[in-house]
PDB file of C-alpha atoms in Angstrom:
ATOM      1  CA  UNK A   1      -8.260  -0.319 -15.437  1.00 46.00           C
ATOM      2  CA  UNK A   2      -7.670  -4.044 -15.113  1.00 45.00           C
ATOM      3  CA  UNK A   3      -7.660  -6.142 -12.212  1.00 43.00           C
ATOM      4  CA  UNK A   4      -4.678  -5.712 -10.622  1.00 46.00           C
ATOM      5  CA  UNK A   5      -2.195  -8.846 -10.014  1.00 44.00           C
ATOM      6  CA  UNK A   6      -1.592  -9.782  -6.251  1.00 46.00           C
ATOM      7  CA  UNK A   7       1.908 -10.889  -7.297  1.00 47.00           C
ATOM      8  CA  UNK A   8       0.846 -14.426  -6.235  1.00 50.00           C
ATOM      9  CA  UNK A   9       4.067 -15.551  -9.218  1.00 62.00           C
ATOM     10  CA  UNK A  10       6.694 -14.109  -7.237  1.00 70.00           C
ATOM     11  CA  UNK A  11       6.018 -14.994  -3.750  1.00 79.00           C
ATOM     12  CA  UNK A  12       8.008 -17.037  -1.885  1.00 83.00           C
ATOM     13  CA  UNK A  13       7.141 -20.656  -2.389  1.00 86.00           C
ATOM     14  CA  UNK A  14       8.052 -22.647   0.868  1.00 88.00           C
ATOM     15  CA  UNK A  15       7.512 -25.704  -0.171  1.00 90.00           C
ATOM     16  CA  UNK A  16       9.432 -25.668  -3.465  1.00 88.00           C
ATOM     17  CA  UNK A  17      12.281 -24.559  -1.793  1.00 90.00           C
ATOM     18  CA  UNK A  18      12.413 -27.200   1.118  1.00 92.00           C
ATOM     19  CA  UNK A  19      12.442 -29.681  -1.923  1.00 91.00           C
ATOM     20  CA  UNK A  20      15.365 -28.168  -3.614  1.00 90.00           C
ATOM     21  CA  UNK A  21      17.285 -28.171  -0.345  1.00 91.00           C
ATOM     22  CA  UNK A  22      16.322 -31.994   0.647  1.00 91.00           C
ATOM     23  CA  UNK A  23      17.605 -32.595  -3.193  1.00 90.00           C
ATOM     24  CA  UNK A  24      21.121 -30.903  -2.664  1.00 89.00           C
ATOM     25  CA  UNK A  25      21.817 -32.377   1.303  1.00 89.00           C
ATOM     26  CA  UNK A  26      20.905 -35.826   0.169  1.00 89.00           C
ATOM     27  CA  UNK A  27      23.393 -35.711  -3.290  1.00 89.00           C
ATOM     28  CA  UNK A  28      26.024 -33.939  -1.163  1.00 88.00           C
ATOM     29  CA  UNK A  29      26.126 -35.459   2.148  1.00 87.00           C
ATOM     30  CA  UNK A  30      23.285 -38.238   2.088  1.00 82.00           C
ATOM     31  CA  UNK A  31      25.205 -41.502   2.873  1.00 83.00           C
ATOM     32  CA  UNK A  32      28.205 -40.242   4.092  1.00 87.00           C
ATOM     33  CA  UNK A  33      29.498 -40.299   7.536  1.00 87.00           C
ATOM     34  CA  UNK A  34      31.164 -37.295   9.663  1.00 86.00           C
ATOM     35  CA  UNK A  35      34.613 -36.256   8.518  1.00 86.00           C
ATOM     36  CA  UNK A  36      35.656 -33.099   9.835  1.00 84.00           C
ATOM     37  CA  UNK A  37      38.171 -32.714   7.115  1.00 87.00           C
ATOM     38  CA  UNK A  38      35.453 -32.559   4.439  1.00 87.00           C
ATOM     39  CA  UNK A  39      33.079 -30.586   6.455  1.00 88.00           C
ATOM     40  CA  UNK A  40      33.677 -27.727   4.854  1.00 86.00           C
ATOM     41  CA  UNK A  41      33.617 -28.670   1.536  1.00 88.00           C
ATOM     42  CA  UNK A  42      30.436 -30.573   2.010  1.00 88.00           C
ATOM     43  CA  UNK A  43      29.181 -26.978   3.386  1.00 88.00           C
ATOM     44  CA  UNK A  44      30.190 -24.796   0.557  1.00 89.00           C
ATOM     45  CA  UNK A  45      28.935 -27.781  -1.869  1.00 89.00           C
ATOM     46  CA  UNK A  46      25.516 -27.918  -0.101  1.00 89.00           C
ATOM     47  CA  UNK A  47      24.976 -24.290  -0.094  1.00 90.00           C
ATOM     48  CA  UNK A  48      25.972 -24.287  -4.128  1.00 89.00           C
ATOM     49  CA  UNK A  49      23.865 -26.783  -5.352  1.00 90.00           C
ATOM     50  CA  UNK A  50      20.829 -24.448  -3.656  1.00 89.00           C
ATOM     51  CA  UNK A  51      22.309 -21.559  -4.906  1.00 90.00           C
ATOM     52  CA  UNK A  52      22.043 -23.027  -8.295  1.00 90.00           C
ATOM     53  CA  UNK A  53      18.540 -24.508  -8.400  1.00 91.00           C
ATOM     54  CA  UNK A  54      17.018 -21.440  -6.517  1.00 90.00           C
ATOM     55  CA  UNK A  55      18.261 -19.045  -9.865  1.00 89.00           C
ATOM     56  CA  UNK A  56      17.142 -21.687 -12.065  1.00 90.00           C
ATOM     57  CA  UNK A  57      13.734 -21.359 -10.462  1.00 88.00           C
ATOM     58  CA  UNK A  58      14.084 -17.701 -12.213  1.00 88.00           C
ATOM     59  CA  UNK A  59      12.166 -15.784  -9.777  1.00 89.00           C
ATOM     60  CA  UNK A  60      13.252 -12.072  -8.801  1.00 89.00           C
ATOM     61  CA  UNK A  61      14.583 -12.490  -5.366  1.00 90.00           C
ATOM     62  CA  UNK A  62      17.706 -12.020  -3.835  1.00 90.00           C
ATOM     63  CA  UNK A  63      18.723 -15.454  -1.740  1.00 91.00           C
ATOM     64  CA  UNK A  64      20.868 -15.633   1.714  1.00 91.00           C
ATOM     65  CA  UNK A  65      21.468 -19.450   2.266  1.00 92.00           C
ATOM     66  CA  UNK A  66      22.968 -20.647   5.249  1.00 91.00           C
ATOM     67  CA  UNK A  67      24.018 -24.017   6.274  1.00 90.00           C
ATOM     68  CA  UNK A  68      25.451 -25.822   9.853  1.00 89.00           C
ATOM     69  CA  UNK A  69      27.027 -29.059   9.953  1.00 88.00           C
ATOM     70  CA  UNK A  70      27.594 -30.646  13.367  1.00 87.00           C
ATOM     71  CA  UNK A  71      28.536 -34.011  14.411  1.00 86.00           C
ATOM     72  CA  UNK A  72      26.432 -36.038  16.635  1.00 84.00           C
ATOM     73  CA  UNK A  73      28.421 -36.027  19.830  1.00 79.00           C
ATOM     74  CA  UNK A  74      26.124 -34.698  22.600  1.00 69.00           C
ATOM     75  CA  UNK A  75      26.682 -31.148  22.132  1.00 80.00           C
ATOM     76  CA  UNK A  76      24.001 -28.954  21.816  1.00 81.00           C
ATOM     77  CA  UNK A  77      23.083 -25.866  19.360  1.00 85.00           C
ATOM     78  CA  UNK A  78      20.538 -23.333  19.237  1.00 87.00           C
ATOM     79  CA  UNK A  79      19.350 -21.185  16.667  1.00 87.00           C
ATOM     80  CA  UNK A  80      17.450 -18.171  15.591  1.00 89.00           C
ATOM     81  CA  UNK A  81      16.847 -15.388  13.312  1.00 88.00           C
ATOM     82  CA  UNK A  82      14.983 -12.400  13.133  1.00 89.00           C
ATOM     83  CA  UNK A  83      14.275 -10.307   9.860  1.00 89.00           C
ATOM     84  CA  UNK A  84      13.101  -6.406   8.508  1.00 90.00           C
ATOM     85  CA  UNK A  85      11.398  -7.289   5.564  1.00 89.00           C
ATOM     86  CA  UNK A  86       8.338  -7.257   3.622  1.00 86.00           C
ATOM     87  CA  UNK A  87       5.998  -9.721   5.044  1.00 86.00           C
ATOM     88  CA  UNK A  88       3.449 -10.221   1.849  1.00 86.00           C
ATOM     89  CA  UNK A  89       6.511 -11.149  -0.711  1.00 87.00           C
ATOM     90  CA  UNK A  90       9.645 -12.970   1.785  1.00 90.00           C
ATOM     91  CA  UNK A  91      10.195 -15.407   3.247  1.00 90.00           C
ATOM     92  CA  UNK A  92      12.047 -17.962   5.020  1.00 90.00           C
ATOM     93  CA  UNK A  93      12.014 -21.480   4.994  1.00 91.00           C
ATOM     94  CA  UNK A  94      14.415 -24.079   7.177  1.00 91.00           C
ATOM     95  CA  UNK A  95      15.318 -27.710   6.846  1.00 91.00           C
ATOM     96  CA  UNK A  96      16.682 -29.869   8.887  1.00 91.00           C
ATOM     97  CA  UNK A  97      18.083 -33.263   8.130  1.00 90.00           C
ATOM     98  CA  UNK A  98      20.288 -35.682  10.029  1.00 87.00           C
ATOM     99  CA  UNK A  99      21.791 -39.147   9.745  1.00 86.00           C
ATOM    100  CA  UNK A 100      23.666 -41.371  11.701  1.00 87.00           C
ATOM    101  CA  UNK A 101      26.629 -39.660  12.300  1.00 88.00           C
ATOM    102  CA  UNK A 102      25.675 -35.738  11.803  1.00 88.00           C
ATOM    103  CA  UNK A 103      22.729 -33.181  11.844  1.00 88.00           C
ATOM    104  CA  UNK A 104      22.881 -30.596   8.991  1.00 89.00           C
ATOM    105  CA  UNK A 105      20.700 -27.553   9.034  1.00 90.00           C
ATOM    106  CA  UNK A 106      20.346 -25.337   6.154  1.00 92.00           C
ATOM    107  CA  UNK A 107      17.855 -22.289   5.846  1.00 91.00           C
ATOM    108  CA  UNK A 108      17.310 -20.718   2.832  1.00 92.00           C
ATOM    109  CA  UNK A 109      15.727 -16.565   3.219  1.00 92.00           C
ATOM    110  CA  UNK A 110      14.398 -14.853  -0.108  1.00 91.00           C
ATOM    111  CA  UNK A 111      13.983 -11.405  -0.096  1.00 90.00           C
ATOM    112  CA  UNK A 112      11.992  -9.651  -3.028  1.00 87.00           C
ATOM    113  CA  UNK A 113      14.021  -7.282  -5.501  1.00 81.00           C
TER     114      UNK A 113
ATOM    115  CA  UNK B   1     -10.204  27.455  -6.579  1.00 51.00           C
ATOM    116  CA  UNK B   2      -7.685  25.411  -7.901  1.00 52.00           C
ATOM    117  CA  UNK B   3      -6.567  22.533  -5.763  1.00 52.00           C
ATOM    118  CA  UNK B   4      -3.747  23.401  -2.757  1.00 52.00           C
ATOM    119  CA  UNK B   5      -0.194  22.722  -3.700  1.00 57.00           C
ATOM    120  CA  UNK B   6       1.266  19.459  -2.121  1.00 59.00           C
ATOM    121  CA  UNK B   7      -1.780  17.139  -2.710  1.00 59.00           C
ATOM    122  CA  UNK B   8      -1.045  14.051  -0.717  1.00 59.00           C
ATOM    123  CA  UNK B   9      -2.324  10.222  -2.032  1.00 56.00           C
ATOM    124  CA  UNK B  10      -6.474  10.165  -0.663  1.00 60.00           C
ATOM    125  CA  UNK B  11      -8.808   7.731  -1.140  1.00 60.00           C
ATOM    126  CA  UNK B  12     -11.600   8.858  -3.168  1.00 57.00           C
ATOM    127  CA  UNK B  13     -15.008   7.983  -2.936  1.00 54.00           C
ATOM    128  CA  UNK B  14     -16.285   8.496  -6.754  1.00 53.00           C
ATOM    129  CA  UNK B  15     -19.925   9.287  -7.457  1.00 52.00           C
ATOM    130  CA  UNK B  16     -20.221   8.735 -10.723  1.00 49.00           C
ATOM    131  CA  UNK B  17     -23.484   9.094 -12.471  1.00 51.00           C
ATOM    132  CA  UNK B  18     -21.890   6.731 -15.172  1.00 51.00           C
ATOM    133  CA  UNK B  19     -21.186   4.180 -12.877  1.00 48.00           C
ATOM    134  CA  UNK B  20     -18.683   1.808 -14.123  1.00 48.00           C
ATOM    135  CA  UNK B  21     -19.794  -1.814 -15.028  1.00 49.00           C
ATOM    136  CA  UNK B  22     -20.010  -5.029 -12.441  1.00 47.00           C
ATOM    137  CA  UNK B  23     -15.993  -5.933 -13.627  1.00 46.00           C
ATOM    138  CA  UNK B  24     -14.678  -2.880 -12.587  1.00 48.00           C
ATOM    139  CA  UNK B  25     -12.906  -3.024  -9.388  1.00 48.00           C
ATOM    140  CA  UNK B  26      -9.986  -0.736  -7.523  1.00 43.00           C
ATOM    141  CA  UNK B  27      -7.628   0.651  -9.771  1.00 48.00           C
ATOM    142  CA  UNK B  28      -4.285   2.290  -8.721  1.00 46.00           C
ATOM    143  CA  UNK B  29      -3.823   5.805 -10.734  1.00 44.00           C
ATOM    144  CA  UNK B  30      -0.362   7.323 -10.958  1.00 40.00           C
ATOM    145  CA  UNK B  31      -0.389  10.670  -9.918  1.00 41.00           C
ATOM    146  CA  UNK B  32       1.747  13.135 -11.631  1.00 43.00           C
ATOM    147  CA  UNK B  33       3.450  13.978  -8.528  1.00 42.00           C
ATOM    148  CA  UNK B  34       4.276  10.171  -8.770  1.00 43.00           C
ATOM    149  CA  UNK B  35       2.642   8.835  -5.742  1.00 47.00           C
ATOM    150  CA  UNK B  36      -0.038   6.469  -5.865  1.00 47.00           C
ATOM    151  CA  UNK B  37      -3.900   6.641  -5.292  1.00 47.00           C
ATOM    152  CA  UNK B  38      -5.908   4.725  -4.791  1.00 52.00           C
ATOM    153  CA  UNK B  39      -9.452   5.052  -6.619  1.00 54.00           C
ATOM    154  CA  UNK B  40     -12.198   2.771  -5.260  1.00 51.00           C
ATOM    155  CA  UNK B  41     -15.446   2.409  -6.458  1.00 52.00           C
ATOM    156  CA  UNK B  42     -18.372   2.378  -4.240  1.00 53.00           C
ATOM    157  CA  UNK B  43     -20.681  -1.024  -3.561  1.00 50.00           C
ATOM    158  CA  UNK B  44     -17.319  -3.286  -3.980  1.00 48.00           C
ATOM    159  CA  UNK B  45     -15.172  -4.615  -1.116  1.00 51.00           C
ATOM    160  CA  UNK B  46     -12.096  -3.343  -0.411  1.00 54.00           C
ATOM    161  CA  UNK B  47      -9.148  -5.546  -1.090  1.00 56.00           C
ATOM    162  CA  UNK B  48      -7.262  -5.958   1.190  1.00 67.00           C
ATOM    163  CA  UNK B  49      -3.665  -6.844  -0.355  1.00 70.00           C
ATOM    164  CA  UNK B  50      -2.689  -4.413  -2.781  1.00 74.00           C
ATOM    165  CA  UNK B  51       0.493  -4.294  -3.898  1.00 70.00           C
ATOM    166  CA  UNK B  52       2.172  -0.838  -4.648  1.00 71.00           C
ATOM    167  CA  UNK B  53       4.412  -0.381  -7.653  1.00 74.00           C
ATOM    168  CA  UNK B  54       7.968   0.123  -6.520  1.00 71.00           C
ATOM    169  CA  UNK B  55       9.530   3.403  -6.182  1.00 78.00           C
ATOM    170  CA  UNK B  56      12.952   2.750  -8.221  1.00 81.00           C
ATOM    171  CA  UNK B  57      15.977   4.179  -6.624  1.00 81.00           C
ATOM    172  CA  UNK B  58      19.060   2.286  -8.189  1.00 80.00           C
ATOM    173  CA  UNK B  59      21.837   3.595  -5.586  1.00 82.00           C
ATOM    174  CA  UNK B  60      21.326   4.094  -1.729  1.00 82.00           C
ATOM    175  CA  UNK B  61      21.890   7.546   0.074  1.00 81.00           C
ATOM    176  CA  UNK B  62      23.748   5.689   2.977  1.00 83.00           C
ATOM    177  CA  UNK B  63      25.481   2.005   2.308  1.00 83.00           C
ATOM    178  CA  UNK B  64      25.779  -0.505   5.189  1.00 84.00           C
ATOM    179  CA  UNK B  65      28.450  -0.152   7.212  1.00 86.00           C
ATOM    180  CA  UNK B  66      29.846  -3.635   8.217  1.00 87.00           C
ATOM    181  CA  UNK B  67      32.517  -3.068  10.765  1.00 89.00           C
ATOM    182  CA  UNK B  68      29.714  -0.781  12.806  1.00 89.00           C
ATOM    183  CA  UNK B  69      27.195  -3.133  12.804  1.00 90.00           C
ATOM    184  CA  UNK B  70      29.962  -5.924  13.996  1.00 91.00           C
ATOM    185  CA  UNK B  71      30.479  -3.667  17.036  1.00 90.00           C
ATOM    186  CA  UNK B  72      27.021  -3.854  17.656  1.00 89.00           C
ATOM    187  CA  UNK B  73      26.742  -7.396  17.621  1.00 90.00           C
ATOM    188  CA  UNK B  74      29.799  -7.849  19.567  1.00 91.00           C
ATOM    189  CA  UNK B  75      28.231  -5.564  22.304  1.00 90.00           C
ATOM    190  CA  UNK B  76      25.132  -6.989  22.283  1.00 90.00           C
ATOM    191  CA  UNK B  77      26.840 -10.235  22.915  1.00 90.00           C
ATOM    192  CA  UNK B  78      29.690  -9.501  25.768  1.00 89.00           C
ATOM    193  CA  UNK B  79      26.975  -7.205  27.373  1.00 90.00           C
ATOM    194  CA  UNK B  80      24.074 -10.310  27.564  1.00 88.00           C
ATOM    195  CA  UNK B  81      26.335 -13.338  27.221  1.00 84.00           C
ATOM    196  CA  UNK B  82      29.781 -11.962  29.103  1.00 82.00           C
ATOM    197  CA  UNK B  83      30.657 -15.282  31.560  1.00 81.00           C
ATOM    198  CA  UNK B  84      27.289 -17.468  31.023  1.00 83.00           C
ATOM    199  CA  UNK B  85      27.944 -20.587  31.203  1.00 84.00           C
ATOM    200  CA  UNK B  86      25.420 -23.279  28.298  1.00 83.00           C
ATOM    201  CA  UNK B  87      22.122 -23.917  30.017  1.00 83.00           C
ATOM    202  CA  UNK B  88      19.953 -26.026  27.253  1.00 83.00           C
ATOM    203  CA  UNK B  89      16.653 -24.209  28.259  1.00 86.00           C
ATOM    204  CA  UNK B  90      18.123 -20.551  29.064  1.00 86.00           C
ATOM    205  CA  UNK B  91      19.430 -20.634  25.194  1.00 86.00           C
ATOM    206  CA  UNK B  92      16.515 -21.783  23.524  1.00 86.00           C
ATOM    207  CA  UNK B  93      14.804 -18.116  24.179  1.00 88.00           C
ATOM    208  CA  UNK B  94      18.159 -15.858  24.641  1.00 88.00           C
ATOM    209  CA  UNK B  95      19.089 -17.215  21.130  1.00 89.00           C
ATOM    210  CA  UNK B  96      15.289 -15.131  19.924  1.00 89.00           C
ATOM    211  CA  UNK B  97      15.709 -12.208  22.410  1.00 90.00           C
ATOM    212  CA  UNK B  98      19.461 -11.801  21.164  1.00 90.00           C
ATOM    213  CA  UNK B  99      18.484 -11.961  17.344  1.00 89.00           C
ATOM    214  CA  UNK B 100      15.506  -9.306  18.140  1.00 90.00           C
ATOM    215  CA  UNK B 101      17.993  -7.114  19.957  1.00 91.00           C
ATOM    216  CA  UNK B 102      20.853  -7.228  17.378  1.00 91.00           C
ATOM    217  CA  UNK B 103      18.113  -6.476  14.308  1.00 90.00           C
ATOM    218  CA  UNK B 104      16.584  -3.394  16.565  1.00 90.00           C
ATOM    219  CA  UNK B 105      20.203  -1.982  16.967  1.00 91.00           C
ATOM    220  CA  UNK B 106      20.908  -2.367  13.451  1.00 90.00           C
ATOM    221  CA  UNK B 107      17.673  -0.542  12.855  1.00 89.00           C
ATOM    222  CA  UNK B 108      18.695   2.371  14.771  1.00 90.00           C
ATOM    223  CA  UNK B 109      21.865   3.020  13.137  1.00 88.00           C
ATOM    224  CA  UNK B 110      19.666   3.917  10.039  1.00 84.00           C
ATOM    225  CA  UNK B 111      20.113   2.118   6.827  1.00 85.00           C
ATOM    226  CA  UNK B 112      16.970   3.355   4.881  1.00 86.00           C
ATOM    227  CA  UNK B 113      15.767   1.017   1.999  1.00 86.00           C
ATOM    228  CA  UNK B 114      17.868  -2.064   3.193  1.00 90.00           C
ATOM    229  CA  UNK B 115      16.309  -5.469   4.198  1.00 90.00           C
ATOM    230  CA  UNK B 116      18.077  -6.929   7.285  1.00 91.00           C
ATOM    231  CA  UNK B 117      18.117 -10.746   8.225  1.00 92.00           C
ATOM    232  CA  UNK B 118      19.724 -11.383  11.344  1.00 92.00           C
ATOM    233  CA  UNK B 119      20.541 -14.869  12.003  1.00 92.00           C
ATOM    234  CA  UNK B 120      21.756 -15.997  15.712  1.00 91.00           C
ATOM    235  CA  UNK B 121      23.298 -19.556  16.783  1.00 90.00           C
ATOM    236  CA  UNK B 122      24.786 -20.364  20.177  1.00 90.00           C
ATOM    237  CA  UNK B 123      26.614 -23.813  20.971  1.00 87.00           C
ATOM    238  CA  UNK B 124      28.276 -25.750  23.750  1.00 85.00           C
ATOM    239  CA  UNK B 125      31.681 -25.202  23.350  1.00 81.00           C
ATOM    240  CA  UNK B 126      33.681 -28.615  22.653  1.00 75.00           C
ATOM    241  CA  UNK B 127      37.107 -30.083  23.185  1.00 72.00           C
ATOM    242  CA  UNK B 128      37.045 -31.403  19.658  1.00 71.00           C
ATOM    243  CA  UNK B 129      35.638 -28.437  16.841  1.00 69.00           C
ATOM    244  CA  UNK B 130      32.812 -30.255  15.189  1.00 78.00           C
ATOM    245  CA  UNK B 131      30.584 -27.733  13.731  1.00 82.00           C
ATOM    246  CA  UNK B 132      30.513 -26.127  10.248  1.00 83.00           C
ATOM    247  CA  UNK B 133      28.798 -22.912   9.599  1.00 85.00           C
ATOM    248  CA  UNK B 134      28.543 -21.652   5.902  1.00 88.00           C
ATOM    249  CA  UNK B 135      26.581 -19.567   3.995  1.00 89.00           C
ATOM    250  CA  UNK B 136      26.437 -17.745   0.507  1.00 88.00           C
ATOM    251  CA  UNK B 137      24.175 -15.184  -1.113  1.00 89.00           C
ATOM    252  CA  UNK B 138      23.136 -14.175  -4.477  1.00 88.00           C
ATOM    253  CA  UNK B 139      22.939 -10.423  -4.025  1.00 87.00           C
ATOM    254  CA  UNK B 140      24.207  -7.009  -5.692  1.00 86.00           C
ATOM    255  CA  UNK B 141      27.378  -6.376  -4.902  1.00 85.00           C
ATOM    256  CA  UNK B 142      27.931  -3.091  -5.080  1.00 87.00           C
ATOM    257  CA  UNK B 143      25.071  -2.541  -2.279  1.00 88.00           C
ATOM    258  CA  UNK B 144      24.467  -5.191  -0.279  1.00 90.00           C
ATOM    259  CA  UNK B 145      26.761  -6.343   2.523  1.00 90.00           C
ATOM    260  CA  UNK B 146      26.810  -8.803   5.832  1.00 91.00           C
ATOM    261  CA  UNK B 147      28.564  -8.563   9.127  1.00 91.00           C
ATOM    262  CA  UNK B 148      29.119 -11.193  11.146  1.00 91.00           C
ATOM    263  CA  UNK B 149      30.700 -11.895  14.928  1.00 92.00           C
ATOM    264  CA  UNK B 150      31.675 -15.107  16.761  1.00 91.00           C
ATOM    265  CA  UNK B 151      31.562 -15.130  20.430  1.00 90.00           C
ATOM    266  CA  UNK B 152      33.590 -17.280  22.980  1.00 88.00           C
ATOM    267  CA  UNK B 153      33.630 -17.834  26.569  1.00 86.00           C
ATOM    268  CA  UNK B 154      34.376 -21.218  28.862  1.00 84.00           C
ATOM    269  CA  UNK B 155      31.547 -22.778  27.907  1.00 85.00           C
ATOM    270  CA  UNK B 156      29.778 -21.820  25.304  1.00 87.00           C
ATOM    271  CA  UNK B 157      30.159 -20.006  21.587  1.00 88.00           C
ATOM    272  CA  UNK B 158      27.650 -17.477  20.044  1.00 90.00           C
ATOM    273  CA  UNK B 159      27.563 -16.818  16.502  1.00 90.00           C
ATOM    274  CA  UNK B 160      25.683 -13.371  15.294  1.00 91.00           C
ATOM    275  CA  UNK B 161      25.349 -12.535  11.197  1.00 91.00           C
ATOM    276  CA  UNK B 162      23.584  -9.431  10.110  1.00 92.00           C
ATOM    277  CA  UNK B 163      22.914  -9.944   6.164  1.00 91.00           C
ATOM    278  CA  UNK B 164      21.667  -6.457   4.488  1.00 90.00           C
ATOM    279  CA  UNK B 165      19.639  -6.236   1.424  1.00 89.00           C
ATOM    280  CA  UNK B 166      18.704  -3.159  -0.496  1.00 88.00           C
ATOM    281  CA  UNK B 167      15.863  -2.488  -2.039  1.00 84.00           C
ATOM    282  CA  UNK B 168      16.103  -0.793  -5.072  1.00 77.00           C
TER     283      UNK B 168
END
């Protein structure tokens, strides 16, 4: 029989996906300042415009993405995951990115289908 | 003597007079039984990531249950968090030790074939809300499913999701 593949395609590829996030904060939120009545639509648009570009990357995974926008006021925020999955094909990949006014945090986890 | 019933997946050394060429390397034989074994030929390394062929299995036995795991993580949470008041270095590693905790109870409770993400976030609470916390999935909707739990006490908040995946 042939060599058999590694499935090197349809791992996940960190660094592509830290670029399409970058992409969608900076278009969505990039030069704007806090406004807690657009938070949440800068939230859902954020998470959208990843949503989008990850399918378009046409790989099969399944895609949780997750994003936190705080203002910059002193208060503090810790977070953390933990994941069952399988370790050769997921994978996880956070960005952070802040401006003047606000810190936004997205993280984007793809799990194999 | 033919070979016992139930043969399990072995690794078989073969010693073949016809000894198959320098290209040749491991090949993965479907069994009739439909497991998987592995054939390797002697004088070439093992290697070491081999990837199976998937099992299909389109619909799960047992689907997550959302409002039990949300008791979970709301007991994990009162029972470790209760009346703690924000410390900056005690969170950095109860926000880890929480996330571990809430994906080992989820464990237990026995979703077989199902991926679980746990994601945990704890904050100062504030006079003024300033925080925004969304997230979306592209999933299957008749099986997968995600729980989530916010707790709040004096002083600070505590946010617990539990995303499940299945693998079909």
């Amino acid at each position: 029989m042939d060599e058999f593949q590694t499935g090197e395609e349809t791992a996940f590829v960190t660094d592509e996906v830290t670029n399409i996030v970058k992409e969608a904060i900076e278009s969505t939120i990039g030069p704007n300042a806090y406004q807690h009545n657009k938070v949440n639509q800068w939230t859902s648009n954020v998470v959208e415009q990843c949503l989008n570009q990850l399918t378009k990357l046409g790989k099969p995974f399944k895609y949780i993405v997750t994003c936190v926008i705080m203002q910059k006021n002193g208060a503090g925020l810790h977070t953390a995951s933990s994941c069952f999955w399988d370790n050769g094909t997921d994978g996880s990949c956070t960005v952070r990115w802040e401006n003047k006014t606000m810190y936004c945090i997205v993280s984007v986890f793809g799990l194999a289908i | 003597q033919h070979a016992p019933q139930g043969r399990r997946a072995s690794i078989m050394m073969m010693d073949h007079p016809r000894r198959p060429s320098q290209d040749r390397k491991q090949s993965i034989v479907e069994s009739t039984a439909g497991r998987s074994t592995l054939i390797v030929t002697p004088g070439h390394a093992h290697r070491t990531n081999v990837r199976y062929e998937n099992t299909y299995k389109t619909e799960p036995d047992v689907k997550f249950r959302s409002a039990e795991v949300r008791d979970t993580i709301k007991d994990i949470f009162e029972r470790e968090l209760g009346t703690m008041k924000y410390d900056k270095e005690r969170c950095i590693s109860l926000t880890t030790t929480l996330s571990e905790k809430i994906k080992h109870s989820v464990k237990i409770l026995g979703f077989p074939r199902y991926k679980i993400v746990v994601v945990v976030a704890i904050g100062e609470q504030e006079t003024h809300p300033s925080i925004a916390f969304t997230s979306r999935c592209i999933w299957n909707q008749n099986t997968d499913n995600f729980s989530e739990y916010t707790f709040k006490n004096a002083s600070l908040y505590a946010v617990g999701l539990v995303y499940a995946m299945y693998m079909d």
